[in-house]
């Protein structure tokens, strides 16, 4: 649907979607190439929420009459998987992970990196900026993920304003969670 509002996620049964946040869905859908949609997500039983993406892609393909790029949807699925796995790590949570992925995408849109090294530098800079520590293994997952996005030539310029909205939404959630204290004060 061309709403002019970007991707809007409505979790109808948030108590049953255990791992994936609205912002994680929105981020993955932007990666998949869905820039305008209102998506209602519901489940009668407790689920992680990953499988909803496949249903969203199918509905989009049928509704829009044009198929999404399969390589992009695969990268979007991988992004969601990495996001939910990172959110389970010590010292991380869903908002922090979404903030990191969103900030990396915004930087990619700004800098238009030409090489894998450029991607690694952007990932490292954003991790440092957000004071996020990840193992070498997890860092490599992020490098590989964003390198695939670079190779697919995903243009985040088109969705920069939506990434801004996502970033603001995540900031609000972090503020609500920690109150007036800064994030680090609340954690320490």
CSV table of C-alpha atoms in Angstrom, one decimal:
chain,number,residue,atom,x,y,z
A,1,UNK,CA,0.0,0.0,0.0
A,2,UNK,CA,1.3,3.4,-0.8
A,3,UNK,CA,0.7,5.1,2.5
A,4,UNK,CA,3.4,7.8,2.2
A,5,UNK,CA,4.3,6.7,5.8
A,6,UNK,CA,6.7,4.0,5.0
A,7,UNK,CA,6.5,0.6,6.8
A,8,UNK,CA,4.0,0.5,9.7
A,9,UNK,CA,4.0,-2.6,11.8
A,10,UNK,CA,1.0,-3.5,14.0
A,11,UNK,CA,1.6,-6.5,16.3
A,12,UNK,CA,-2.0,-7.6,17.1
A,13,UNK,CA,-0.8,-10.2,19.6
A,14,UNK,CA,2.5,-8.8,21.0
A,15,UNK,CA,2.3,-11.2,24.0
A,16,UNK,CA,2.7,-14.1,21.5
A,17,UNK,CA,5.6,-12.7,19.4
A,18,UNK,CA,8.5,-13.5,21.6
A,19,UNK,CA,11.7,-12.4,19.8
A,20,UNK,CA,10.9,-9.9,17.0
A,21,UNK,CA,10.1,-6.3,17.7
A,22,UNK,CA,8.2,-3.9,15.4
A,23,UNK,CA,11.4,-2.2,14.6
A,24,UNK,CA,13.2,-5.4,13.7
A,25,UNK,CA,10.4,-6.3,11.3
A,26,UNK,CA,10.5,-2.8,9.8
A,27,UNK,CA,14.2,-2.9,9.4
A,28,UNK,CA,14.1,-6.3,7.7
A,29,UNK,CA,11.3,-5.2,5.4
A,30,UNK,CA,13.2,-2.2,4.3
A,31,UNK,CA,16.2,-4.5,3.5
A,32,UNK,CA,13.8,-6.8,1.5
A,33,UNK,CA,12.7,-3.9,-0.6
A,34,UNK,CA,9.3,-3.1,1.0
A,35,UNK,CA,9.3,0.6,1.5
A,36,UNK,CA,5.5,1.2,1.9
A,37,UNK,CA,3.3,-1.2,3.8
A,38,UNK,CA,0.9,-1.5,6.7
A,39,UNK,CA,1.5,-4.9,8.2
A,40,UNK,CA,-0.6,-6.6,10.9
A,41,UNK,CA,1.2,-9.5,12.7
A,42,UNK,CA,-0.7,-11.9,14.9
A,43,UNK,CA,-0.3,-15.4,16.3
A,44,UNK,CA,-2.7,-17.4,18.4
A,45,UNK,CA,0.2,-19.2,20.1
A,46,UNK,CA,3.7,-18.1,21.3
A,47,UNK,CA,6.2,-17.9,18.4
A,48,UNK,CA,9.5,-16.3,17.8
A,49,UNK,CA,8.0,-14.2,15.0
A,50,UNK,CA,10.6,-15.1,12.3
A,51,UNK,CA,8.2,-17.0,10.1
A,52,UNK,CA,5.9,-13.9,9.7
A,53,UNK,CA,8.4,-12.5,7.2
A,54,UNK,CA,7.7,-15.2,4.7
A,55,UNK,CA,4.0,-14.5,4.9
A,56,UNK,CA,4.6,-10.8,4.5
A,57,UNK,CA,6.7,-11.4,1.4
A,58,UNK,CA,3.9,-13.6,-0.1
A,59,UNK,CA,1.2,-11.1,0.6
A,60,UNK,CA,3.3,-8.3,-0.8
A,61,UNK,CA,4.1,-10.3,-4.0
A,62,UNK,CA,0.4,-11.0,-4.5
A,63,UNK,CA,-0.8,-7.5,-3.6
A,64,UNK,CA,1.8,-5.6,-5.6
A,65,UNK,CA,1.8,-8.0,-8.5
A,66,UNK,CA,5.6,-7.9,-8.7
A,67,UNK,CA,7.9,-10.3,-6.9
A,68,UNK,CA,10.4,-9.1,-4.4
A,69,UNK,CA,14.1,-9.8,-5.2
A,70,UNK,CA,14.8,-13.2,-3.6
A,71,UNK,CA,18.4,-12.3,-2.8
A,72,UNK,CA,17.2,-9.3,-0.9
A,73,UNK,CA,14.6,-11.3,1.0
A,74,UNK,CA,17.2,-13.8,2.0
A,75,UNK,CA,19.5,-11.1,3.3
A,76,UNK,CA,16.5,-9.6,5.2
A,77,UNK,CA,15.8,-13.0,6.8
A,78,UNK,CA,19.5,-13.3,7.8
A,79,UNK,CA,19.3,-9.7,9.2
A,80,UNK,CA,16.3,-10.7,11.4
A,81,UNK,CA,18.0,-13.9,12.5
A,82,UNK,CA,21.2,-12.0,13.5
A,83,UNK,CA,19.2,-9.3,15.3
A,84,UNK,CA,17.3,-11.8,17.4
A,85,UNK,CA,20.4,-13.8,18.2
A,86,UNK,CA,22.4,-10.7,19.2
A,87,UNK,CA,19.4,-9.5,21.4
A,88,UNK,CA,19.8,-12.7,23.5
A,89,UNK,CA,23.5,-11.9,24.3
A,90,UNK,CA,24.6,-10.5,27.6
A,91,UNK,CA,24.6,-6.8,27.7
A,92,UNK,CA,22.4,-6.5,24.6
A,93,UNK,CA,18.7,-6.1,24.2
A,94,UNK,CA,16.3,-5.8,21.3
A,95,UNK,CA,16.4,-2.0,21.2
A,96,UNK,CA,20.2,-1.8,21.4
A,97,UNK,CA,20.5,-4.3,18.5
A,98,UNK,CA,17.9,-2.4,16.4
A,99,UNK,CA,19.7,0.9,17.1
A,100,UNK,CA,23.0,-0.6,15.9
A,101,UNK,CA,21.6,-2.1,12.7
A,102,UNK,CA,19.7,1.1,11.9
A,103,UNK,CA,22.7,3.4,12.6
A,104,UNK,CA,24.9,1.2,10.4
A,105,UNK,CA,22.3,1.4,7.5
A,106,UNK,CA,22.1,5.2,8.0
A,107,UNK,CA,25.9,5.4,7.7
A,108,UNK,CA,25.9,3.2,4.6
A,109,UNK,CA,23.4,5.5,3.0
A,110,UNK,CA,25.6,8.5,3.9
A,111,UNK,CA,29.0,7.1,2.9
A,112,UNK,CA,28.1,4.7,0.1
A,113,UNK,CA,31.0,2.4,0.9
A,114,UNK,CA,32.9,0.9,-2.0
A,115,UNK,CA,34.7,-2.0,-0.3
A,116,UNK,CA,34.3,-4.7,2.3
A,117,UNK,CA,36.9,-2.7,4.4
A,118,UNK,CA,34.7,0.3,4.3
A,119,UNK,CA,31.8,-1.7,5.6
A,120,UNK,CA,33.9,-3.1,8.4
A,121,UNK,CA,35.0,0.4,9.3
A,122,UNK,CA,31.3,1.6,9.4
A,123,UNK,CA,30.3,-1.4,11.6
A,124,UNK,CA,33.2,-0.8,14.0
A,125,UNK,CA,32.6,2.9,14.2
A,126,UNK,CA,28.9,2.5,15.0
A,127,UNK,CA,29.6,-0.2,17.6
A,128,UNK,CA,32.1,2.1,19.2
A,129,UNK,CA,29.7,5.1,19.1
A,130,UNK,CA,27.0,3.1,20.7
A,131,UNK,CA,29.5,1.5,23.2
A,132,UNK,CA,28.6,-2.1,22.1
A,133,UNK,CA,31.0,-4.9,22.6
A,134,UNK,CA,30.7,-8.0,20.4
A,135,UNK,CA,32.7,-11.1,20.0
A,136,UNK,CA,34.9,-11.4,16.9
A,137,UNK,CA,32.4,-14.0,15.6
A,138,UNK,CA,29.4,-11.8,16.0
A,139,UNK,CA,31.2,-8.8,14.5
A,140,UNK,CA,32.1,-11.0,11.5
A,141,UNK,CA,28.4,-11.9,11.1
A,142,UNK,CA,27.6,-8.2,10.9
A,143,UNK,CA,30.4,-7.5,8.4
A,144,UNK,CA,29.2,-10.3,6.2
A,145,UNK,CA,25.6,-9.2,6.4
A,146,UNK,CA,26.3,-5.6,5.5
A,147,UNK,CA,28.8,-6.7,2.8
A,148,UNK,CA,25.9,-8.8,1.2
A,149,UNK,CA,23.8,-5.6,1.3
A,150,UNK,CA,26.5,-3.7,-0.4
A,151,UNK,CA,27.0,-6.3,-3.1
A,152,UNK,CA,23.2,-6.3,-3.7
A,153,UNK,CA,23.5,-2.6,-4.0
A,154,UNK,CA,20.7,-2.0,-1.6
A,155,UNK,CA,20.1,1.7,-1.7
A,156,UNK,CA,19.3,2.9,1.8
A,157,UNK,CA,19.1,6.5,0.5
A,158,UNK,CA,15.5,5.8,-0.5
A,159,UNK,CA,14.6,4.8,3.0
A,160,UNK,CA,16.8,7.3,5.0
A,161,UNK,CA,13.8,9.1,6.5
A,162,UNK,CA,12.3,5.8,7.6
A,163,UNK,CA,15.6,4.8,9.1
A,164,UNK,CA,15.5,8.1,11.0
A,165,UNK,CA,12.0,7.4,12.2
A,166,UNK,CA,13.1,3.9,13.3
A,167,UNK,CA,16.1,5.3,15.1
A,168,UNK,CA,13.9,7.8,17.0
A,169,UNK,CA,11.4,5.1,17.9
A,170,UNK,CA,14.2,3.0,19.3
A,171,UNK,CA,15.6,6.0,21.3
A,172,UNK,CA,12.2,6.6,22.8
A,173,UNK,CA,11.9,2.9,23.9
A,174,UNK,CA,15.4,3.1,25.5
A,175,UNK,CA,14.4,6.3,27.3
A,176,UNK,CA,11.2,4.7,28.5
A,177,UNK,CA,13.1,1.7,29.7
A,178,UNK,CA,15.8,3.5,31.7
A,179,UNK,CA,13.9,6.6,32.7
A,180,UNK,CA,15.9,9.8,33.0
A,181,UNK,CA,19.2,8.0,33.6
A,182,UNK,CA,21.4,7.5,30.6
A,183,UNK,CA,21.5,4.0,29.1
A,184,UNK,CA,24.9,3.3,30.6
A,185,UNK,CA,24.0,4.5,34.1
A,186,UNK,CA,20.9,2.2,34.0
A,187,UNK,CA,23.0,-0.8,33.0
A,188,UNK,CA,25.9,-0.3,35.4
